[in-house]
Short mmCIF file of C-alpha atoms and ligand atoms in Angstrom, two decimals:
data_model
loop_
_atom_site.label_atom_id
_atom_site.label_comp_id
_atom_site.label_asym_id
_atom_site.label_seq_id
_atom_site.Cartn_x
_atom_site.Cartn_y
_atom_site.Cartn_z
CA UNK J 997 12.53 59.62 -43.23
CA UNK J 998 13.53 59.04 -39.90
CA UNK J 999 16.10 56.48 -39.49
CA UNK J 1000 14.90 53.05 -37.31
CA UNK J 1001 16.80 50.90 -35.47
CA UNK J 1002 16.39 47.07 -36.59
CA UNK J 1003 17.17 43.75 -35.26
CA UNK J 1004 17.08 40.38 -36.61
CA UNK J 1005 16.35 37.02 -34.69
CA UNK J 1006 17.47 34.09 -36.45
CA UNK J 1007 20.65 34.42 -38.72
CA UNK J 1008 20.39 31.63 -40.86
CA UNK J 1009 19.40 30.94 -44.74
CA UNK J 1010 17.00 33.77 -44.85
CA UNK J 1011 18.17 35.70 -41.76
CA UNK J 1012 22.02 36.76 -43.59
CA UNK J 1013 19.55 37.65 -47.01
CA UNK J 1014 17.62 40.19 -44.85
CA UNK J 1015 21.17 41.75 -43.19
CA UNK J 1016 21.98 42.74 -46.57
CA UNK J 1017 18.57 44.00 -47.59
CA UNK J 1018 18.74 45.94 -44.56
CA UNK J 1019 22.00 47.38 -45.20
CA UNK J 1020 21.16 48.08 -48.75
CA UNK J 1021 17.99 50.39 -47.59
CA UNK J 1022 19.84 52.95 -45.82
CA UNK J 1023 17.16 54.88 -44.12
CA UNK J 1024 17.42 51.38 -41.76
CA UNK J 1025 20.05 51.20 -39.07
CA UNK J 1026 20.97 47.28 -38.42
CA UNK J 1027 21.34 47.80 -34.73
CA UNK J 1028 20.78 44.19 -33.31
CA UNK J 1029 20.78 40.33 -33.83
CA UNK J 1030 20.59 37.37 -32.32
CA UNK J 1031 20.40 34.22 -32.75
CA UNK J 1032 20.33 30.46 -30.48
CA UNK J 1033 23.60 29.87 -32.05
CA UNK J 1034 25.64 32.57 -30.03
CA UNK J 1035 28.98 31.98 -32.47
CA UNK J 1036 27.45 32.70 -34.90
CA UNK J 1037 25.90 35.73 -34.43
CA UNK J 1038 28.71 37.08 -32.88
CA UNK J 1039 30.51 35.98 -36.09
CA UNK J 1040 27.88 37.46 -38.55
CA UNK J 1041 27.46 40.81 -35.99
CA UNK J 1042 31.40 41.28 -36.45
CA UNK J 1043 31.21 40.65 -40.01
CA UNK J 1044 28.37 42.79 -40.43
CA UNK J 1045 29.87 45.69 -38.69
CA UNK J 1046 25.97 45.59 -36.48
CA UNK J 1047 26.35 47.14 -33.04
CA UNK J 1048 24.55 44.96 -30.87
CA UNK J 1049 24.81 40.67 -30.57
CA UNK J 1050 22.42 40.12 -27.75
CA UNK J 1051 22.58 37.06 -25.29
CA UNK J 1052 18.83 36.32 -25.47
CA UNK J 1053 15.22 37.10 -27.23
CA UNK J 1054 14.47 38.69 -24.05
CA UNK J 1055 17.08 41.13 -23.78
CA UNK J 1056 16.81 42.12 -27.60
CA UNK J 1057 13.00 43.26 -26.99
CA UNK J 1058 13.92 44.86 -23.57
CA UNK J 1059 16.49 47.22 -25.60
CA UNK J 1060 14.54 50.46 -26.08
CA UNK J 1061 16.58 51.50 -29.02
CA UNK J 1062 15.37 48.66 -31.13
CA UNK J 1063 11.67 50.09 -33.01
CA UNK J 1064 11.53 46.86 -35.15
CA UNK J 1065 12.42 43.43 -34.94
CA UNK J 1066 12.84 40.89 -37.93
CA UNK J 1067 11.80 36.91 -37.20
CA UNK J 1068 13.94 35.04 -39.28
CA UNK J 1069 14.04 31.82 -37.35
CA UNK J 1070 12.38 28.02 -38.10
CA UNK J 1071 8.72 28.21 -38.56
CA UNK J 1072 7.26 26.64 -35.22
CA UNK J 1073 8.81 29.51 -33.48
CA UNK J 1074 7.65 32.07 -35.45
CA UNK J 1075 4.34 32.24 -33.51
CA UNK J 1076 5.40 33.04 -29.83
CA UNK J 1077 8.49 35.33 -30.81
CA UNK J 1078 6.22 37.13 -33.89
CA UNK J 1079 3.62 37.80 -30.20
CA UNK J 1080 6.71 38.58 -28.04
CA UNK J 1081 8.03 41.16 -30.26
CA UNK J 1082 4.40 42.49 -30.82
CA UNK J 1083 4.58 42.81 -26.70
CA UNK J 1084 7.37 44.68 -26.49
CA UNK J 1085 5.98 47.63 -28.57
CA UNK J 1086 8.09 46.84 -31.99
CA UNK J 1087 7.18 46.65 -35.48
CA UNK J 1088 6.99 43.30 -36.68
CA UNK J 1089 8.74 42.06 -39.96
CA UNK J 1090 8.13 37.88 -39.23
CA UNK J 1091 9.58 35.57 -42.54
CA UNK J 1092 6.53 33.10 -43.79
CA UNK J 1093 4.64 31.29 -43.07
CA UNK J 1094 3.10 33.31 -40.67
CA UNK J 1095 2.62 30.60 -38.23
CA UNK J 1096 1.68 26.59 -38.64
CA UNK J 1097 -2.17 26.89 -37.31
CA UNK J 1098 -5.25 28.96 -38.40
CA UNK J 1099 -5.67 29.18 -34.59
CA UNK J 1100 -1.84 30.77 -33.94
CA UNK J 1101 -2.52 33.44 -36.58
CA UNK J 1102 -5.97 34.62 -35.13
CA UNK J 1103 -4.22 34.96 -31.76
CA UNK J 1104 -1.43 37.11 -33.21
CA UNK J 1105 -3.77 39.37 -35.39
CA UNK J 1106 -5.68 39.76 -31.53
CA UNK J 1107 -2.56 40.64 -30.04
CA UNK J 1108 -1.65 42.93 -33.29
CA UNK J 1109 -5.45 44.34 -32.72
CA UNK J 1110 -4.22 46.10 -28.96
CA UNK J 1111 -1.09 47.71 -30.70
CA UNK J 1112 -2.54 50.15 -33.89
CA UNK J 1113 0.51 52.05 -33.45
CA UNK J 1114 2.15 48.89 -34.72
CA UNK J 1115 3.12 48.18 -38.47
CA UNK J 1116 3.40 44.12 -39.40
CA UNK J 1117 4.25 42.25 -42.45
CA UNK J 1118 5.04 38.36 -43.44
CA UNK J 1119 8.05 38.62 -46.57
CA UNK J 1120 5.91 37.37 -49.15
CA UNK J 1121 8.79 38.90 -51.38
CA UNK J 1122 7.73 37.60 -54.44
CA UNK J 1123 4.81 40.61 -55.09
CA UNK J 1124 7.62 43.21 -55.03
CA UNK J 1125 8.83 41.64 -58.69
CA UNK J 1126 8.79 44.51 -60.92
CA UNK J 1127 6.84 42.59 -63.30
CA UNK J 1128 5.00 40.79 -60.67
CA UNK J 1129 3.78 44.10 -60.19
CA UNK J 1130 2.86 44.94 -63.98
CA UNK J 1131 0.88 42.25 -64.53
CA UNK J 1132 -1.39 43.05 -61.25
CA UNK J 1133 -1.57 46.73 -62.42
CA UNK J 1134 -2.42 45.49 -65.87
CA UNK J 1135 -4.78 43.00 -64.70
CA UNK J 1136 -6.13 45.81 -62.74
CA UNK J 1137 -6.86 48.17 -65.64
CA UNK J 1138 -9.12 45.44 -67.15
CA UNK J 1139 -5.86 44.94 -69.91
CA UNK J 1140 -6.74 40.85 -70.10
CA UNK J 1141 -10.48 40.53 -69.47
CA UNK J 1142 -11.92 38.58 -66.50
CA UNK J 1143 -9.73 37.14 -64.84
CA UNK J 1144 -10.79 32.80 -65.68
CA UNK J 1145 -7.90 30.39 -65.00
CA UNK J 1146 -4.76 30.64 -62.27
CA UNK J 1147 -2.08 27.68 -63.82
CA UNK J 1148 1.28 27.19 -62.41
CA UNK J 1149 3.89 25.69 -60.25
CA UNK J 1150 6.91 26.09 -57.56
CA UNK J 1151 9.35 23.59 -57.89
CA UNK J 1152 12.74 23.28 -56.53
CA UNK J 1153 15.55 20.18 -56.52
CA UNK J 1154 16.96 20.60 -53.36
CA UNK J 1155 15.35 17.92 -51.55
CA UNK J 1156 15.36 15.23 -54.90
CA UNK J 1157 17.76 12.54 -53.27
CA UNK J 1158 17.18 10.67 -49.50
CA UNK J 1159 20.82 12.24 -48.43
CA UNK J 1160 18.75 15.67 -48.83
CA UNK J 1161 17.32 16.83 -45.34
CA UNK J 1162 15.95 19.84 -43.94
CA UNK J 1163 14.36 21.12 -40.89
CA UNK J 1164 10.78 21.58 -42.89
CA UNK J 1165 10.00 17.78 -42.73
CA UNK J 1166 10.04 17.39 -39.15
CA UNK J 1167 6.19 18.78 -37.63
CA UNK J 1168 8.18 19.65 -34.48
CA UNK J 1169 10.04 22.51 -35.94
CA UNK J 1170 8.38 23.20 -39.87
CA UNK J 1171 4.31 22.25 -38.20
CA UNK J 1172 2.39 19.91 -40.62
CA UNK J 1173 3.49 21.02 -43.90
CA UNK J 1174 6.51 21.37 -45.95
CA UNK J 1175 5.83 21.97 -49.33
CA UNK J 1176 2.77 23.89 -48.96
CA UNK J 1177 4.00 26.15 -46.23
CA UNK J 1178 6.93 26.58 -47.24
CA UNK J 1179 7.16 27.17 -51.53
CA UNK J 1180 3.05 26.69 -51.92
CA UNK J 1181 2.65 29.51 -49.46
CA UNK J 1182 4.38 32.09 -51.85
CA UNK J 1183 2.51 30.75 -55.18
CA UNK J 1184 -0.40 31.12 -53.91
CA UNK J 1185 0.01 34.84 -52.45
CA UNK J 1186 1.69 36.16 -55.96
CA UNK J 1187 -1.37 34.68 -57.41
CA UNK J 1188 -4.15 36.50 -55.48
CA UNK J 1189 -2.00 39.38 -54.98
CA UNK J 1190 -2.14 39.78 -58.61
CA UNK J 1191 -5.59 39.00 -59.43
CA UNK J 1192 -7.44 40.24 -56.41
CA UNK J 1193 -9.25 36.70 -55.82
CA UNK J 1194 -9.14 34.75 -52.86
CA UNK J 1195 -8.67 31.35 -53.02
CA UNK J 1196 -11.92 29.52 -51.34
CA UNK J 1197 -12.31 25.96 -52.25
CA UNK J 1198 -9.43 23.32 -52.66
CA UNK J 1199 -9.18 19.44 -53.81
CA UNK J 1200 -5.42 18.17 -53.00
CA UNK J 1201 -3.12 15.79 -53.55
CA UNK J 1202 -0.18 15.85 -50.87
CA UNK J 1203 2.39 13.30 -50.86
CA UNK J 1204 5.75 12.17 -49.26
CA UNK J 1205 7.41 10.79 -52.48
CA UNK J 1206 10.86 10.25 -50.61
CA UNK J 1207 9.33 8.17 -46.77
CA UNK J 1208 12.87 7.75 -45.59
CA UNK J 1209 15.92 10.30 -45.31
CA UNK J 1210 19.31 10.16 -43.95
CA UNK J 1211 18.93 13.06 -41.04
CA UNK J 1212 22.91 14.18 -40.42
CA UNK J 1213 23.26 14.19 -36.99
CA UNK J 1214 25.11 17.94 -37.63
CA UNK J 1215 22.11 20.15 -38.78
CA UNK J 1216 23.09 21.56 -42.31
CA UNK J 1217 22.40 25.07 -43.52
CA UNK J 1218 19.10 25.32 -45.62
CA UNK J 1219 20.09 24.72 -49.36
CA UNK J 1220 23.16 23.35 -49.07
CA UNK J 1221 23.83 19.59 -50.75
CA UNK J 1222 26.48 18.04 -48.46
CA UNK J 1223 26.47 14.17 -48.50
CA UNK J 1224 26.51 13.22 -44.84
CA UNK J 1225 28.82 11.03 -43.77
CA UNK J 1226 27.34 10.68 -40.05
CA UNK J 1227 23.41 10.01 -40.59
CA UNK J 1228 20.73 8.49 -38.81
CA UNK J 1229 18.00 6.83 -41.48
CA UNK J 1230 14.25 8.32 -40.51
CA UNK J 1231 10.51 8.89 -41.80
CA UNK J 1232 9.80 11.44 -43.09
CA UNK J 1233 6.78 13.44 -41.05
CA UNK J 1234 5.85 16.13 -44.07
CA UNK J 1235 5.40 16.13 -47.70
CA UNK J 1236 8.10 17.19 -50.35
CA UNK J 1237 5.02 17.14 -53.31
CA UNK J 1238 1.58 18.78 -53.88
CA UNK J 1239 -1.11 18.86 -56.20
CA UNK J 1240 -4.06 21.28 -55.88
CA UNK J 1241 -6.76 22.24 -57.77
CA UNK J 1242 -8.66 25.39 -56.33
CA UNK J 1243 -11.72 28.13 -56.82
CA UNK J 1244 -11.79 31.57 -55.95
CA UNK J 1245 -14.24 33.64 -54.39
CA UNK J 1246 -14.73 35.37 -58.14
CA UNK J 1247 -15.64 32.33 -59.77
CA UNK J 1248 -12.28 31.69 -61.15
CA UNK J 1249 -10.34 28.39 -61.23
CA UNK J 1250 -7.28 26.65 -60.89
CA UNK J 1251 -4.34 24.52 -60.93
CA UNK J 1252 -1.20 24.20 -59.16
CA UNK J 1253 1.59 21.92 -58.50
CA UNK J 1254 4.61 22.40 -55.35
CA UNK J 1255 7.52 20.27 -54.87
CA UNK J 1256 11.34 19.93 -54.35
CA UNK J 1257 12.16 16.66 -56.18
CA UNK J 1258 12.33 18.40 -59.70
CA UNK J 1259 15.75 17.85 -60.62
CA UNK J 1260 16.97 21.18 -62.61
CA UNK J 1261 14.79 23.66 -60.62
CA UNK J 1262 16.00 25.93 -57.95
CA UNK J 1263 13.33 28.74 -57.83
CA UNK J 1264 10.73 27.81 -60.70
CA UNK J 1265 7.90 29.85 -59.28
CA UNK J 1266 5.80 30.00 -62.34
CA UNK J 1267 1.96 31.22 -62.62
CA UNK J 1268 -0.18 32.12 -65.98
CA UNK J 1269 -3.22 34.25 -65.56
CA UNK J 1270 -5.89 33.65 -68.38
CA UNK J 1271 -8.48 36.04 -68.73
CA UNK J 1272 -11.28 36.49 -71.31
CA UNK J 1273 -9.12 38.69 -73.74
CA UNK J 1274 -5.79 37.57 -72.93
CA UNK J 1275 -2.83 36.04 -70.87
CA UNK J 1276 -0.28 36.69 -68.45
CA UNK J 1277 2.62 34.96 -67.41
CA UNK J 1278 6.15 35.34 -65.28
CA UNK J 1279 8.51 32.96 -64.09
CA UNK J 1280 10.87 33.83 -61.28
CA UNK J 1281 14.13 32.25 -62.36
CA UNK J 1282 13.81 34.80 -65.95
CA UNK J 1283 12.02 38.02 -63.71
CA UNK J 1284 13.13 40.74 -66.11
CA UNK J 1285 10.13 38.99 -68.37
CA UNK J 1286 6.65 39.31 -68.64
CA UNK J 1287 5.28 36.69 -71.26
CA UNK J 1288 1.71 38.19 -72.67
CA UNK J 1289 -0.59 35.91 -75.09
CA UNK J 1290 -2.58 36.62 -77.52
CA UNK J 1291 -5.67 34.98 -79.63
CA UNK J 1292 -5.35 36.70 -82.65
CA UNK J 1293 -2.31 38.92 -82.65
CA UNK J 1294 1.12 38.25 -82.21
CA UNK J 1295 1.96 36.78 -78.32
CA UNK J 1296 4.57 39.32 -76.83
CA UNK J 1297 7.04 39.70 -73.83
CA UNK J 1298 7.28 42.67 -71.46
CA UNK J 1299 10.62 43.46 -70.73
CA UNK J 1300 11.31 45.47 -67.57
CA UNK J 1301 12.38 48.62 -68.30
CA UNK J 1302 11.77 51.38 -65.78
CA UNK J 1303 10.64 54.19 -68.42
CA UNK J 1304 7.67 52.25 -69.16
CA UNK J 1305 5.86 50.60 -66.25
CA UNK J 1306 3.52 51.33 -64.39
CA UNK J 1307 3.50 54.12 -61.54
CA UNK J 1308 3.14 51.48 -58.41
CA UNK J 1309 5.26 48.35 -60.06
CA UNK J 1310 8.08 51.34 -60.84
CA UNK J 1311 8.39 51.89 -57.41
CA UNK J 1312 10.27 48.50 -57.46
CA UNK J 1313 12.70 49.03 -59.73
CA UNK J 1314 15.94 51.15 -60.10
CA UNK J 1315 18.05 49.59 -62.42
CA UNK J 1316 18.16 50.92 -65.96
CA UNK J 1317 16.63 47.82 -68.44
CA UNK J 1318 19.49 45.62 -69.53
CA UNK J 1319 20.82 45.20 -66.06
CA UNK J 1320 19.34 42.20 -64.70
CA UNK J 1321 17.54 42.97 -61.19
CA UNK J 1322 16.50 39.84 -59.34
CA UNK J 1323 15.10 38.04 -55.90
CA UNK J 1324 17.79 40.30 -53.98
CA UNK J 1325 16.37 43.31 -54.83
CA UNK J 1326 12.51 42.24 -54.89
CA UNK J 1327 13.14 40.83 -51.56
CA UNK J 1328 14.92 44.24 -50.04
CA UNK J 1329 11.52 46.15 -52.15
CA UNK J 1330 9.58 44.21 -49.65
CA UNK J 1331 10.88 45.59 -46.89
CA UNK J 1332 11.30 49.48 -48.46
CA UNK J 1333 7.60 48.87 -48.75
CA UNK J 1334 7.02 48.10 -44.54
CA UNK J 1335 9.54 51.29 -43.78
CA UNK J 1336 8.07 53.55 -46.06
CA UNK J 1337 4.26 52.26 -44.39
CA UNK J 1338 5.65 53.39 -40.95
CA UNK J 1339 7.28 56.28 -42.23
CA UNK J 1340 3.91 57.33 -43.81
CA UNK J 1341 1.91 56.85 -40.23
CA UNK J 1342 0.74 53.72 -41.24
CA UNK J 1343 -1.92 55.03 -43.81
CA UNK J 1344 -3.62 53.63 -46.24
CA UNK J 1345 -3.30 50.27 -47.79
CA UNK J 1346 -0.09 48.88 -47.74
CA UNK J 1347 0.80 46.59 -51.07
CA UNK J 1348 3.27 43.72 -48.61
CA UNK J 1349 1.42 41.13 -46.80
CA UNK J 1350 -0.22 41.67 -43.51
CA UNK J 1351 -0.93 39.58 -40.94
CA UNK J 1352 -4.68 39.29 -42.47
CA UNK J 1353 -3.11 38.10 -46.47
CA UNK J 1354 -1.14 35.69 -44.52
CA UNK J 1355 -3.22 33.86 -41.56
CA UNK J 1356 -5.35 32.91 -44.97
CA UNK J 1357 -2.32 31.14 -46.70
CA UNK J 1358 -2.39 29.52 -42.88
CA UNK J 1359 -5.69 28.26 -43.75
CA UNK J 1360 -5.13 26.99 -46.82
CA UNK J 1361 -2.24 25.13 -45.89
CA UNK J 1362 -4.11 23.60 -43.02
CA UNK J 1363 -7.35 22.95 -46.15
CA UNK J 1364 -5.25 21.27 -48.48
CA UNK J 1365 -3.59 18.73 -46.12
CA UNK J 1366 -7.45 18.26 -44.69
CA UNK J 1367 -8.52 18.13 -48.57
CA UNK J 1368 -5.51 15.68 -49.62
CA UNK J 1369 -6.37 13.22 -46.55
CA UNK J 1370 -10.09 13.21 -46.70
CA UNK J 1371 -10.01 13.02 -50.32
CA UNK J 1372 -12.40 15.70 -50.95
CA UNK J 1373 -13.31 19.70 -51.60
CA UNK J 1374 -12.38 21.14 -48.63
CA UNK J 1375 -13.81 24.92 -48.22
CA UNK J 1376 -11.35 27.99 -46.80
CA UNK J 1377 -13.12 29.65 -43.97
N1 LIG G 2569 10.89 34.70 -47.89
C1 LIG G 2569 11.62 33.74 -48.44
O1 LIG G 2569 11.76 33.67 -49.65
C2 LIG G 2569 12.25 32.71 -47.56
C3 LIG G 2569 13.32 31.92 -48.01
C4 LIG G 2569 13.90 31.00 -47.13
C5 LIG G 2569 13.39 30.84 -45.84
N2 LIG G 2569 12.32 31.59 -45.45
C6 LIG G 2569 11.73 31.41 -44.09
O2 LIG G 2569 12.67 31.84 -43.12
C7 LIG G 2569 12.58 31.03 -41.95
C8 LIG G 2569 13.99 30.50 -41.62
O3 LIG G 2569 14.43 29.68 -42.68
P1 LIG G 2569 15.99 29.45 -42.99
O4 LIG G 2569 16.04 28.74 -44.29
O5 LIG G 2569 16.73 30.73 -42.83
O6 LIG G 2569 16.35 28.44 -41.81
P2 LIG G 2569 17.80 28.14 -41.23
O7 LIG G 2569 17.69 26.83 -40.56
O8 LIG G 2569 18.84 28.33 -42.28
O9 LIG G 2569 18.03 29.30 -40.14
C9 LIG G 2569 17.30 29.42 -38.95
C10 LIG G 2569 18.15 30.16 -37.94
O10 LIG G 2569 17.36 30.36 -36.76
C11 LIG G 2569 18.18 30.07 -35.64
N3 LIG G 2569 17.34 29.71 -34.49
C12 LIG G 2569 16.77 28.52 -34.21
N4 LIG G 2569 16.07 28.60 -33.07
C13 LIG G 2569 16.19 29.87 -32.62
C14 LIG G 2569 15.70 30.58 -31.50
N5 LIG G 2569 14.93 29.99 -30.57
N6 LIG G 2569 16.03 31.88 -31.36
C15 LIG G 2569 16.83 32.49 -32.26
N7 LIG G 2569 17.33 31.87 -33.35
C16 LIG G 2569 17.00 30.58 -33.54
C17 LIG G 2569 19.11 28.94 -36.07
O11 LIG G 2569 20.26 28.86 -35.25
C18 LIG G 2569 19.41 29.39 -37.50
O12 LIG G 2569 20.54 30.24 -37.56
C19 LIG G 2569 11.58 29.91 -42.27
O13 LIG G 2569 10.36 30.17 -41.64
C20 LIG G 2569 11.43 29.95 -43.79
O14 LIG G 2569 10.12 29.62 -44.23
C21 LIG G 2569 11.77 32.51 -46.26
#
């Protein structure tokens, strides 16, 4: 494999998660970063041991070493870099959501369109679950009938009191959507990445439960519950709950519910799959576990164990059963997945999102807020 030279915009939350993956892949060299905040990137570059801390975007995709560029910064930017670095001739690893409009993402896939020699992905991590993968393979070998109900949830606490603020509520920097875009966005693709259905039709309910938040006037780091002291009271622009009922293009229905006010949850991305001769399902916060049910036998759990699963979900996995794996390493199989695409000549199908899988979450999003207002069905185009 031949070793490419990376580089990371935006070295926040997500942006120090995807240094480490990075590191951790080895056939990867973590030659670049940047980031608005020049301390620290030089800080996390010196820390990192990474060669290069560049003084602007510009510079970064001017560098002809770099073959790939990560986009790791607030959403409303991801759209103009994720074409910049498109541009420049670079692969393109952008963090979700892909962008905040169905208009945005058909632009990028145009400008994606002129450069075949090109790889792209959006880190919809979640599919690269071990188990996550089982259950599509299973699903896939006809193991619980047709596929008839989609049921779960993604609910995190980190936003449950008013001193909790974040970037994602403002449209300026997170676009129209919070919830949805941000946690909804990831339910939704581990559920058709599984089942192979698209969803086509949604009815919503989107709320702001929480209208007015104390903004610190000193930005704090995503996930973090610091009390501020110095705080300016505002509205809150987007929604921190979600309710949506959807159908599929197979005829298959569902239910989901998205929102950071649970008090107890920090991941809980949870989905059940109920087909005609059985059931599926996995929750995130206990991965190593695949729950299956039965009618008239005994219900069962999968545990992950690397002897037994499946060819293409054991790809995933390299820890002998008994030592927990987790988000770390199904987040770093997402991106062993893009570098061994490009590595391969960019054949075939690859199993991470592409720019296609996620300018459709786009338009979901954009459907349930349009569904949730109008207070109707609202079909995906
Ligand atoms: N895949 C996942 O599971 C996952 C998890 C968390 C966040 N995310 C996504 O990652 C993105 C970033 O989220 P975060 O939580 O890391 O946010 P964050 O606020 O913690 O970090 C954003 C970083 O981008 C930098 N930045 C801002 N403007 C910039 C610019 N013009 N150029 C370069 N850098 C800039 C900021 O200084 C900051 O360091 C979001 O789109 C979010 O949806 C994905």
């Amino acid at each position: 494999m031949k070793k490419l030279n990376v580089a990371i915009i935006g070295l926040g939350y997500i942006g120090e998660s995807h240094i480490e993956a990075v590191h951790r892949l080895g056939f990867c060299n973590l030659y670049g970063v940047f980031d608005a905040n020049m301390e620290t990137a030089k800080a996390k570059a010196e820390y990192y041991g990474i060669p290069k801390c560049y003084n602007s975007i510009d510079e970064l995709l001017a560098d002809p070493n770099v073959d790939a560029v990560h986009n790791c910064t607030p959403t409303m930017l991801h759209h103009k870099i994720n074409c910049q670095i498109l541009e420049a001739g670079k692969h393109l690893f952008s963090e979700k959501p892909l962008c905040t409009t169905k208009a945005e993402a058909e632009e990028l896939i145009q400008v994606k369109a002129k450069h075949p020699e090109l790889a792209a992905a959006v880190n919809f991590n979640y599919r690269m679950n071990p188990l996550v993968g089982e259950m599509k393979a299973r699903i896939e070998a006809g193991e619980i009938g047709d596929v008839r109900i989609m049921q779960g949830s993604y609910l995190q606490d980190w936003l449950l009191y008013d001193t909790d603020y974040s970037w994602r509520l403002e449209k300026a920097v997170s676009g129209d959507s919070c919830a949805i875009a941000d946690i909804g966005s990831h339910w939704m693709d581990a559920v058709q990445y599984v089942t192979g259905h698209k969803i086509v039709k949604v009815l919503a309910d989107v709320e702001t439960v929480i209208p007015v938040r104390k903004k610190p006037t000193k930005a704090n780091l995503t996930f973090t519950s610091v009390v501020p002291t110095d705080f300016e009271e505002v509205q809150v622009e987007n929604e921190d709950y979600a309710a949506v009922l959807f159908k599929t293009d197979k005829g298959a229905r569902g239910v989901f519910c998205v929102s950071e006010l649970c008090a107890g949850h920090g991941c809980y991305l949870n989905f059940e799959i109920d087909g005609s001769k059985a059931a599926f399902m996995w929750n995130q916060e206990e991965n190593d576990r695949l729950w299956v049910g039965s009618r008239n036998g005994d219900n069962s759990l999968i545990i992950r164990n690397p002897n037994s699963l499946s060819p293409s979900a054991k790809e995933f996995t390299s820890l002998a059963k008994g030592h927990p794996e987790g988000w770390n390493d199904a987040f770093k199989g997402n991106m062993w997945a893009f570098y061994k695409f490009i590595d391969g000549g960019l054949q075939g199908t690859p199993c991470f999102a592409t720019l296609e899988d996620a300018a459709h979450l786009v338009a979901l999003t954009e459907a349930i807020l349009l569904s949730s207002k109008e207070e109707r069905w609202v079909e995906v185009k």
